[in-house]
Coordinates of C-alpha atoms in Angstrom, one line a residue:
M1 CA -10.4 -51.5 3.1
T2 CA -9.4 -54.6 5.0
E3 CA -6.4 -56.8 4.3
A4 CA -8.9 -59.5 3.1
D5 CA -10.2 -57.0 0.6
L6 CA -6.7 -56.2 -0.5
L7 CA -5.9 -59.9 -0.8
A8 CA -8.9 -60.4 -3.2
R9 CA -7.7 -57.5 -5.3
H10 CA -4.2 -58.9 -5.3
K11 CA -5.3 -62.2 -6.5
A12 CA -7.3 -60.6 -9.3
V13 CA -4.4 -58.7 -10.9
M14 CA -1.2 -60.2 -9.7
P15 CA 0.4 -63.5 -10.9
T16 CA -0.5 -66.7 -9.2
W17 CA 3.2 -67.6 -8.9
M18 CA 3.9 -64.5 -6.8
G19 CA 3.3 -66.2 -3.4
L20 CA 2.4 -64.6 -0.1
L21 CA 3.3 -65.7 3.4
Y22 CA 0.7 -66.7 6.0
E23 CA -2.8 -68.1 5.8
E24 CA -4.0 -64.5 6.2
P25 CA -1.4 -62.4 4.4
I26 CA -0.5 -59.0 6.0
E27 CA 0.2 -55.6 4.6
I28 CA 3.1 -53.8 6.2
V29 CA 2.4 -50.1 6.5
Q30 CA 4.9 -48.7 8.9
G31 CA 8.3 -49.5 10.4
R32 CA 10.7 -48.3 13.0
D33 CA 14.0 -49.8 14.0
R34 CA 13.4 -53.6 14.0
R35 CA 9.6 -53.5 14.2
V36 CA 6.9 -53.2 11.6
T37 CA 3.1 -52.6 11.8
D38 CA 0.5 -54.2 9.6
G39 CA -2.7 -52.7 8.2
S40 CA -4.7 -53.8 11.2
G41 CA -2.4 -51.9 13.6
R42 CA -0.6 -54.9 14.9
T43 CA 3.2 -54.6 15.5
Y44 CA 5.8 -57.3 14.9
L45 CA 9.4 -57.8 15.6
D46 CA 10.9 -58.4 12.2
F47 CA 13.3 -61.3 11.8
F48 CA 13.2 -61.5 8.0
A49 CA 13.8 -57.9 7.1
G50 CA 12.2 -57.9 3.7
V51 CA 14.2 -61.0 2.7
L52 CA 17.4 -59.5 4.2
T53 CA 17.0 -56.3 2.3
N54 CA 16.1 -53.9 5.2
A55 CA 19.5 -54.8 6.7
M56 CA 19.8 -51.7 8.8
G57 CA 16.1 -51.8 9.9
Y58 CA 13.4 -49.2 9.4
D59 CA 13.4 -45.4 9.5
I60 CA 17.1 -45.0 10.1
T61 CA 17.7 -41.3 10.3
E62 CA 21.2 -41.2 8.7
I63 CA 19.9 -43.1 5.6
S64 CA 16.6 -41.2 5.3
D65 CA 18.4 -37.9 5.6
A66 CA 20.9 -38.8 2.8
V67 CA 18.0 -39.8 0.5
R68 CA 16.1 -36.6 1.4
K69 CA 19.2 -34.5 0.7
Q70 CA 19.4 -36.0 -2.8
L71 CA 15.6 -35.6 -3.4
D72 CA 16.0 -31.9 -2.5
T73 CA 18.3 -31.3 -5.4
G74 CA 15.4 -32.3 -7.8
I75 CA 17.6 -34.9 -9.4
L76 CA 16.2 -38.4 -9.0
H77 CA 17.7 -39.6 -12.3
T78 CA 20.2 -38.6 -14.9
S79 CA 21.4 -42.0 -16.4
T80 CA 24.9 -43.4 -16.8
L81 CA 25.4 -41.3 -20.0
Y82 CA 26.3 -38.5 -17.6
L83 CA 28.9 -38.4 -14.8
I84 CA 27.3 -39.3 -11.4
R85 CA 29.6 -38.2 -8.6
S86 CA 28.0 -40.4 -5.9
Q87 CA 28.2 -43.4 -8.2
V88 CA 31.9 -43.0 -8.8
E89 CA 32.6 -42.4 -5.1
L90 CA 30.6 -45.5 -4.1
A91 CA 32.3 -47.6 -6.8
E92 CA 35.7 -46.6 -5.5
R93 CA 34.7 -47.7 -2.0
I94 CA 33.3 -51.0 -3.1
A95 CA 36.3 -51.8 -5.3
K96 CA 38.6 -51.2 -2.4
L97 CA 36.4 -53.2 0.0
S98 CA 36.3 -56.2 -2.5
G99 CA 40.0 -57.0 -2.3
I100 CA 39.9 -57.8 -6.0
P101 CA 42.9 -56.4 -7.8
D102 CA 42.3 -53.6 -10.3
A103 CA 38.5 -53.9 -9.6
K104 CA 35.8 -52.1 -11.5
V105 CA 32.1 -51.8 -10.5
F106 CA 28.9 -51.8 -12.5
F107 CA 25.6 -50.9 -10.7
T108 CA 22.3 -52.6 -11.5
N109 CA 18.8 -52.5 -9.9
S110 CA 18.7 -55.9 -8.2
G111 CA 20.6 -59.1 -7.4
S112 CA 19.0 -60.9 -10.3
E113 CA 20.3 -58.3 -12.7
A114 CA 23.7 -58.3 -11.1
N115 CA 24.0 -62.1 -11.5
D116 CA 22.7 -61.8 -15.1
T117 CA 25.4 -59.2 -15.8
A118 CA 28.1 -61.5 -14.2
L119 CA 27.0 -64.4 -16.5
M120 CA 27.1 -62.2 -19.5
L121 CA 30.6 -60.9 -18.7
A122 CA 32.0 -64.3 -17.9
T123 CA 30.6 -66.0 -21.0
Q124 CA 31.8 -63.2 -23.2
Y125 CA 35.2 -63.2 -21.6
R126 CA 35.6 -66.9 -22.0
R127 CA 33.7 -67.2 -25.3
S128 CA 31.7 -70.1 -23.8
N129 CA 28.1 -70.6 -22.6
Q130 CA 29.0 -73.3 -20.1
V131 CA 28.4 -72.5 -16.5
L132 CA 28.8 -74.4 -13.2
A133 CA 26.5 -73.8 -10.3
L134 CA 25.9 -75.5 -7.0
R135 CA 23.0 -77.8 -6.2
N136 CA 20.3 -76.1 -4.0
S137 CA 21.4 -72.7 -5.3
Y138 CA 19.3 -69.6 -6.1
H139 CA 20.6 -66.7 -8.2
G140 CA 17.5 -64.8 -9.3
R141 CA 14.4 -64.6 -11.4
S142 CA 15.8 -63.4 -14.8
F143 CA 16.0 -65.8 -17.7
A144 CA 19.7 -66.6 -17.2
T145 CA 19.7 -66.8 -13.4
V146 CA 16.7 -69.1 -13.3
A147 CA 18.6 -71.3 -15.7
I148 CA 21.5 -71.7 -13.1
T149 CA 19.3 -72.0 -10.1
G150 CA 19.8 -75.5 -8.6
N151 CA 16.5 -75.6 -6.6
R152 CA 13.5 -77.2 -8.3
G153 CA 11.0 -75.0 -6.5
W154 CA 12.4 -71.9 -8.2
S155 CA 13.3 -73.3 -11.6
A156 CA 10.5 -71.8 -13.6
S157 CA 11.7 -72.8 -17.0
A158 CA 13.9 -75.5 -18.6
L159 CA 14.8 -73.1 -21.4
S160 CA 18.2 -71.5 -21.0
P161 CA 20.7 -69.2 -22.7
V162 CA 23.5 -71.1 -21.0
K163 CA 24.5 -74.8 -20.5
V164 CA 24.7 -75.5 -16.8
N165 CA 26.1 -78.4 -14.8
Y166 CA 25.6 -78.6 -11.0
V167 CA 28.2 -79.7 -8.5
H168 CA 28.0 -80.8 -4.8
G169 CA 28.9 -78.7 -1.9
G170 CA 26.5 -76.1 -0.6
Y171 CA 23.8 -78.2 1.1
R172 CA 25.5 -80.5 3.6
Y173 CA 22.5 -81.8 5.7
R174 CA 21.1 -84.0 2.9
S175 CA 24.3 -84.5 1.0
P176 CA 25.6 -88.0 0.3
F177 CA 28.8 -86.7 1.9
R178 CA 27.1 -85.4 5.1
D179 CA 28.8 -87.9 7.5
L180 CA 32.3 -87.1 6.4
S181 CA 34.7 -84.8 8.3
D182 CA 35.1 -81.3 7.1
A183 CA 38.3 -82.1 5.3
A184 CA 36.9 -85.3 3.7
Y185 CA 33.7 -83.4 2.7
I186 CA 35.8 -80.8 0.9
D187 CA 37.9 -83.5 -0.8
A188 CA 34.7 -85.3 -2.0
C189 CA 33.2 -82.1 -3.4
V190 CA 36.4 -81.1 -5.1
A191 CA 36.6 -84.6 -6.7
D192 CA 33.0 -84.2 -7.9
L193 CA 33.9 -80.8 -9.4
V194 CA 36.8 -82.4 -11.3
D195 CA 34.6 -85.2 -12.4
V196 CA 31.9 -82.9 -13.8
L197 CA 34.5 -80.8 -15.6
E198 CA 36.1 -83.9 -17.2
T199 CA 32.9 -85.7 -18.1
A200 CA 29.9 -83.3 -18.4
T201 CA 31.5 -80.3 -20.1
A202 CA 33.4 -79.5 -23.3
G203 CA 36.2 -78.3 -21.1
D204 CA 36.0 -74.5 -21.9
V205 CA 33.7 -73.6 -19.0
A206 CA 33.1 -69.9 -18.6
C207 CA 32.6 -69.7 -14.8
M208 CA 31.3 -71.2 -11.6
I209 CA 29.0 -69.2 -9.5
A210 CA 28.2 -69.9 -5.9
E211 CA 26.6 -68.4 -2.8
P212 CA 28.9 -68.7 0.3
V213 CA 25.7 -69.3 2.3
Q214 CA 22.8 -70.5 0.2
G215 CA 20.0 -68.0 1.0
V216 CA 16.7 -69.3 -0.6
G217 CA 18.3 -72.8 -0.1
G218 CA 17.7 -72.5 3.7
F219 CA 20.9 -70.7 4.8
S220 CA 22.9 -73.9 4.2
L221 CA 26.6 -73.7 4.0
P222 CA 29.7 -75.8 3.4
P223 CA 32.8 -76.1 5.6
D224 CA 35.1 -73.1 5.5
G225 CA 37.8 -73.6 2.8
L226 CA 35.7 -75.4 0.3
F227 CA 35.7 -72.6 -2.3
K228 CA 39.4 -72.1 -1.9
A229 CA 40.0 -75.7 -2.8
M230 CA 37.5 -75.4 -5.6
K231 CA 39.1 -72.3 -7.0
E232 CA 42.5 -74.1 -7.2
V233 CA 40.8 -76.5 -9.6
L234 CA 38.9 -73.8 -11.5
D235 CA 42.2 -71.8 -12.0
A236 CA 43.8 -74.9 -13.4
Y237 CA 41.1 -75.1 -16.0
G238 CA 40.9 -71.3 -16.6
V239 CA 37.4 -71.1 -15.2
L240 CA 36.3 -67.9 -13.6
F241 CA 34.8 -67.9 -10.1
I242 CA 31.9 -65.6 -9.1
S243 CA 30.8 -65.2 -5.5
D244 CA 27.1 -64.3 -5.2
E245 CA 27.1 -62.0 -2.2
V246 CA 23.6 -60.7 -2.7
Q247 CA 22.6 -62.1 0.8
T248 CA 26.0 -62.6 2.4
G249 CA 27.6 -59.2 1.8
W250 CA 28.2 -56.2 4.0
G251 CA 29.1 -58.0 7.1
R252 CA 25.9 -60.0 7.7
T253 CA 27.8 -63.3 8.3
G254 CA 29.5 -61.5 11.2
E255 CA 33.0 -63.0 11.0
H256 CA 33.8 -61.3 7.6
F257 CA 32.6 -58.4 5.4
W258 CA 32.0 -60.7 2.5
G259 CA 30.8 -64.3 2.8
I260 CA 33.5 -65.7 0.6
D261 CA 36.2 -64.3 2.9
A262 CA 35.6 -67.3 5.2
H263 CA 37.1 -69.5 2.6
G264 CA 40.4 -67.6 2.3
V265 CA 40.0 -66.9 -1.4
T266 CA 39.5 -63.9 -3.7
P267 CA 37.0 -64.5 -6.4
D268 CA 37.3 -63.0 -9.9
A269 CA 33.9 -61.3 -9.4
M270 CA 31.4 -60.7 -6.7
T271 CA 27.7 -59.7 -7.1
F272 CA 25.8 -57.7 -4.5
A273 CA 22.4 -56.1 -3.8
K274 CA 19.8 -56.3 -1.0
G275 CA 21.3 -54.9 2.2
L276 CA 23.3 -52.3 0.4
G277 CA 20.2 -50.2 -0.3
N278 CA 18.3 -50.9 2.9
G279 CA 15.1 -51.0 0.8
L280 CA 16.3 -48.9 -2.2
A281 CA 16.7 -50.7 -5.5
V282 CA 20.4 -51.3 -5.9
G283 CA 22.7 -54.1 -7.0
G284 CA 25.9 -54.6 -8.9
I285 CA 29.0 -56.5 -9.7
V286 CA 32.6 -55.8 -8.7
A287 CA 35.2 -57.7 -10.7
R288 CA 38.6 -57.7 -12.2
G289 CA 38.9 -54.8 -14.5
D290 CA 39.8 -56.9 -17.6
L291 CA 36.6 -59.0 -17.0
V292 CA 34.4 -55.9 -16.6
D293 CA 35.9 -54.3 -19.7
C294 CA 35.6 -57.4 -22.0
F295 CA 32.4 -56.1 -23.8
T296 CA 33.1 -54.8 -27.3
A297 CA 29.6 -53.3 -27.8
N298 CA 28.0 -50.4 -26.0
S299 CA 26.0 -51.0 -22.9
F300 CA 24.6 -49.0 -19.9
S301 CA 21.9 -49.1 -17.2
T302 CA 19.0 -46.7 -17.2
F303 CA 18.4 -46.8 -13.5
G304 CA 21.5 -48.7 -12.2
G305 CA 23.6 -46.4 -10.0
N306 CA 20.9 -43.6 -9.9
P307 CA 21.7 -40.7 -7.6
V308 CA 19.0 -41.6 -5.0
S309 CA 20.1 -45.2 -4.6
M310 CA 23.7 -44.1 -4.5
A311 CA 23.0 -41.6 -1.7
G312 CA 21.2 -44.2 0.3
A313 CA 23.8 -47.0 -0.3
T314 CA 26.7 -44.7 0.7
A315 CA 24.9 -43.9 3.9
V316 CA 24.4 -47.6 4.5
I317 CA 28.1 -48.4 4.2
D318 CA 28.9 -45.5 6.6
Y319 CA 26.3 -46.8 9.1
I320 CA 27.7 -50.3 9.0
A321 CA 31.2 -49.0 9.7
D322 CA 30.2 -46.4 12.3
H323 CA 28.1 -48.8 14.4
D324 CA 30.3 -52.0 13.9
L325 CA 27.3 -53.9 12.6
Q326 CA 29.5 -56.7 11.4
G327 CA 30.5 -57.2 15.0
N328 CA 26.9 -56.9 16.1
A329 CA 25.9 -59.5 13.6
A330 CA 28.4 -61.9 15.0
A331 CA 27.4 -61.4 18.6
R332 CA 23.6 -61.5 18.0
G333 CA 24.0 -64.4 15.6
E334 CA 25.8 -66.4 18.3
Q335 CA 23.1 -65.5 20.8
L336 CA 20.4 -66.9 18.5
L337 CA 22.3 -69.9 17.3
S338 CA 23.3 -71.1 20.7
G339 CA 19.8 -70.5 22.1
L340 CA 18.1 -72.4 19.2
R341 CA 20.5 -75.3 19.5
A342 CA 19.9 -75.5 23.2
A343 CA 16.2 -75.8 22.6
A344 CA 16.4 -79.3 21.4
S345 CA 13.2 -80.5 19.6
P346 CA 12.3 -83.6 17.8
I347 CA 11.0 -81.5 14.9
V348 CA 14.4 -79.7 14.4
G349 CA 16.9 -81.6 12.2
E350 CA 19.6 -78.9 12.2
V351 CA 20.2 -75.4 13.3
R352 CA 22.9 -73.8 11.1
G353 CA 24.2 -70.5 9.8
K354 CA 26.6 -67.6 10.4
G355 CA 26.0 -64.3 11.9
L356 CA 22.5 -63.1 11.2
M357 CA 21.8 -65.8 8.6
I358 CA 20.2 -68.7 10.5
G359 CA 18.4 -71.7 9.2
V360 CA 16.3 -74.1 11.2
E361 CA 15.7 -77.3 9.2
L362 CA 12.3 -78.8 10.3
V363 CA 11.7 -82.5 10.1
E364 CA 8.9 -85.0 10.9
P365 CA 9.3 -86.0 14.6
G366 CA 11.9 -88.6 15.2
G367 CA 13.4 -88.7 11.7
T368 CA 14.9 -86.6 8.9
E369 CA 12.0 -86.4 6.5
P370 CA 11.5 -82.8 5.5
S371 CA 8.4 -81.3 7.3
V372 CA 6.7 -78.7 5.2
R373 CA 3.7 -78.7 7.5
A374 CA 6.0 -77.9 10.5
A375 CA 7.4 -74.9 8.6
G376 CA 3.9 -73.7 7.7
R377 CA 2.7 -74.0 11.3
M378 CA 5.8 -72.3 12.7
L379 CA 5.2 -69.2 10.5
E380 CA 1.7 -69.0 11.9
E381 CA 2.8 -69.6 15.5
T382 CA 5.5 -67.0 15.4
K383 CA 3.2 -64.5 13.7
R384 CA 0.6 -65.1 16.4
R385 CA 3.2 -64.2 19.0
G386 CA 4.4 -61.1 17.2
L387 CA 7.4 -62.3 15.2
L388 CA 8.0 -62.4 11.5
V389 CA 10.3 -65.0 10.0
G390 CA 10.8 -66.5 6.6
K391 CA 11.0 -70.0 5.1
G392 CA 12.9 -71.7 2.3
G393 CA 15.1 -74.7 1.6
L394 CA 15.0 -77.2 -1.1
H395 CA 11.8 -78.7 0.3
G396 CA 10.3 -75.6 1.8
N397 CA 10.9 -76.9 5.3
V398 CA 13.5 -74.5 6.6
L399 CA 12.9 -71.4 8.8
R400 CA 15.0 -68.5 7.6
I401 CA 15.9 -66.1 10.4
A402 CA 17.7 -62.9 9.3
P403 CA 16.9 -59.9 11.4
P404 CA 18.3 -56.4 10.6
M405 CA 21.9 -56.1 11.6
T406 CA 21.1 -53.5 14.1
L407 CA 19.3 -56.1 16.3
T408 CA 19.8 -55.5 20.0
A409 CA 20.5 -58.2 22.6
E410 CA 17.1 -57.7 24.2
E411 CA 15.3 -58.0 20.9
A412 CA 17.3 -61.1 20.0
Q413 CA 16.2 -62.7 23.3
E414 CA 12.6 -61.6 22.7
G415 CA 12.6 -63.3 19.3
L416 CA 14.4 -66.4 20.6
D417 CA 11.8 -66.8 23.3
I418 CA 9.0 -66.6 20.7
L419 CA 10.8 -69.1 18.5
V420 CA 11.2 -71.6 21.3
D421 CA 7.6 -71.3 22.4
S422 CA 6.5 -71.7 18.8
L423 CA 8.6 -74.8 18.4
A424 CA 6.9 -76.3 21.4
A425 CA 3.4 -75.4 20.1
T426 CA 4.2 -76.7 16.6
Q427 CA 5.6 -80.0 18.0
A428 CA 2.5 -80.5 20.1
A429 CA 0.2 -79.8 17.2
L430 CA 2.0 -82.3 15.0
S431 CA 2.2 -85.1 17.6

């Protein structure tokens, strides 16, 4: 069966809103290290890693062995109604790594579910359904997380279990404050936060949730220190602060283990998922113990924290530490960022990011108008040359570059060369 046949079958039984990349979508059937092979036998260097999920890469022996060891016990699942040793041990490690005082952990199956749980805890704790989120944000596909997503392309429904107000800050390139200095930008965003609290809410807001680097929003990010300044305001109003670390956690930004650490502030809660499982379904929330314990009814997760995912996730954390992948993310990220910035092109409005979270905002030649056609063409040009990248952004015009954190210097240069060549080919095609 060809990939064209599979595509026809996909369209017949899968939702129309579940999009696929490329004019001729591919099936990935095999992976090793940082490379994947499609159904036709063609191999690619992967710079998107299953939307940052395969953070260690593919077929990593230490992780595979840990999963196989658990499978060999015959126990894939017991449920949280029973003690799960690996769940307790991993929770202890994450609580310590979080830096949150008296932290407790609850495991879920995904980032969407983790953020949904965080919202449920915050609104219960504060006895309010009012939530603040950032413009251009993305927090998941569940009912509540769609409601707080500040990106029109992913807001599937206007219906909502919460009342949300959006504040400035995450997406600087097209912000009305873009030309301000870092300090003035922070002051302007904080003033906007205060204004929203004073004019658009009833005062008793439950929480503000924010991504330190906006993932789906095109790896956009504010100046370091913004969220510390914002939390000072939130604390004054009694509002909880939740850092969405689904994409920024586990050292991917290079300079810190958690994205929020760049802002010099400890949140009340953090959510996580994606890279922790390296492909296994795992997510969760780590938060102040009194916040986690605020439920007065029973609750549990059927599959959250299952023994297989816990075994794999524990091996991932060990692998990150044993191979200094945070340091590698910093080094390889700087290699890619500097190379892309040096390759000046009239269709590149901005190159931004931290570590191995890099966004390339594409514009129409000679201006700042978002170029969706350039992004589409770049995906085809890079694929043709053997490189997989993603795209996103508020307007769908941003390349998302997020290789596995095990990326080597040679592979980074290989991918960079392909990106530069593809930019030139795209520019020529659009001229």
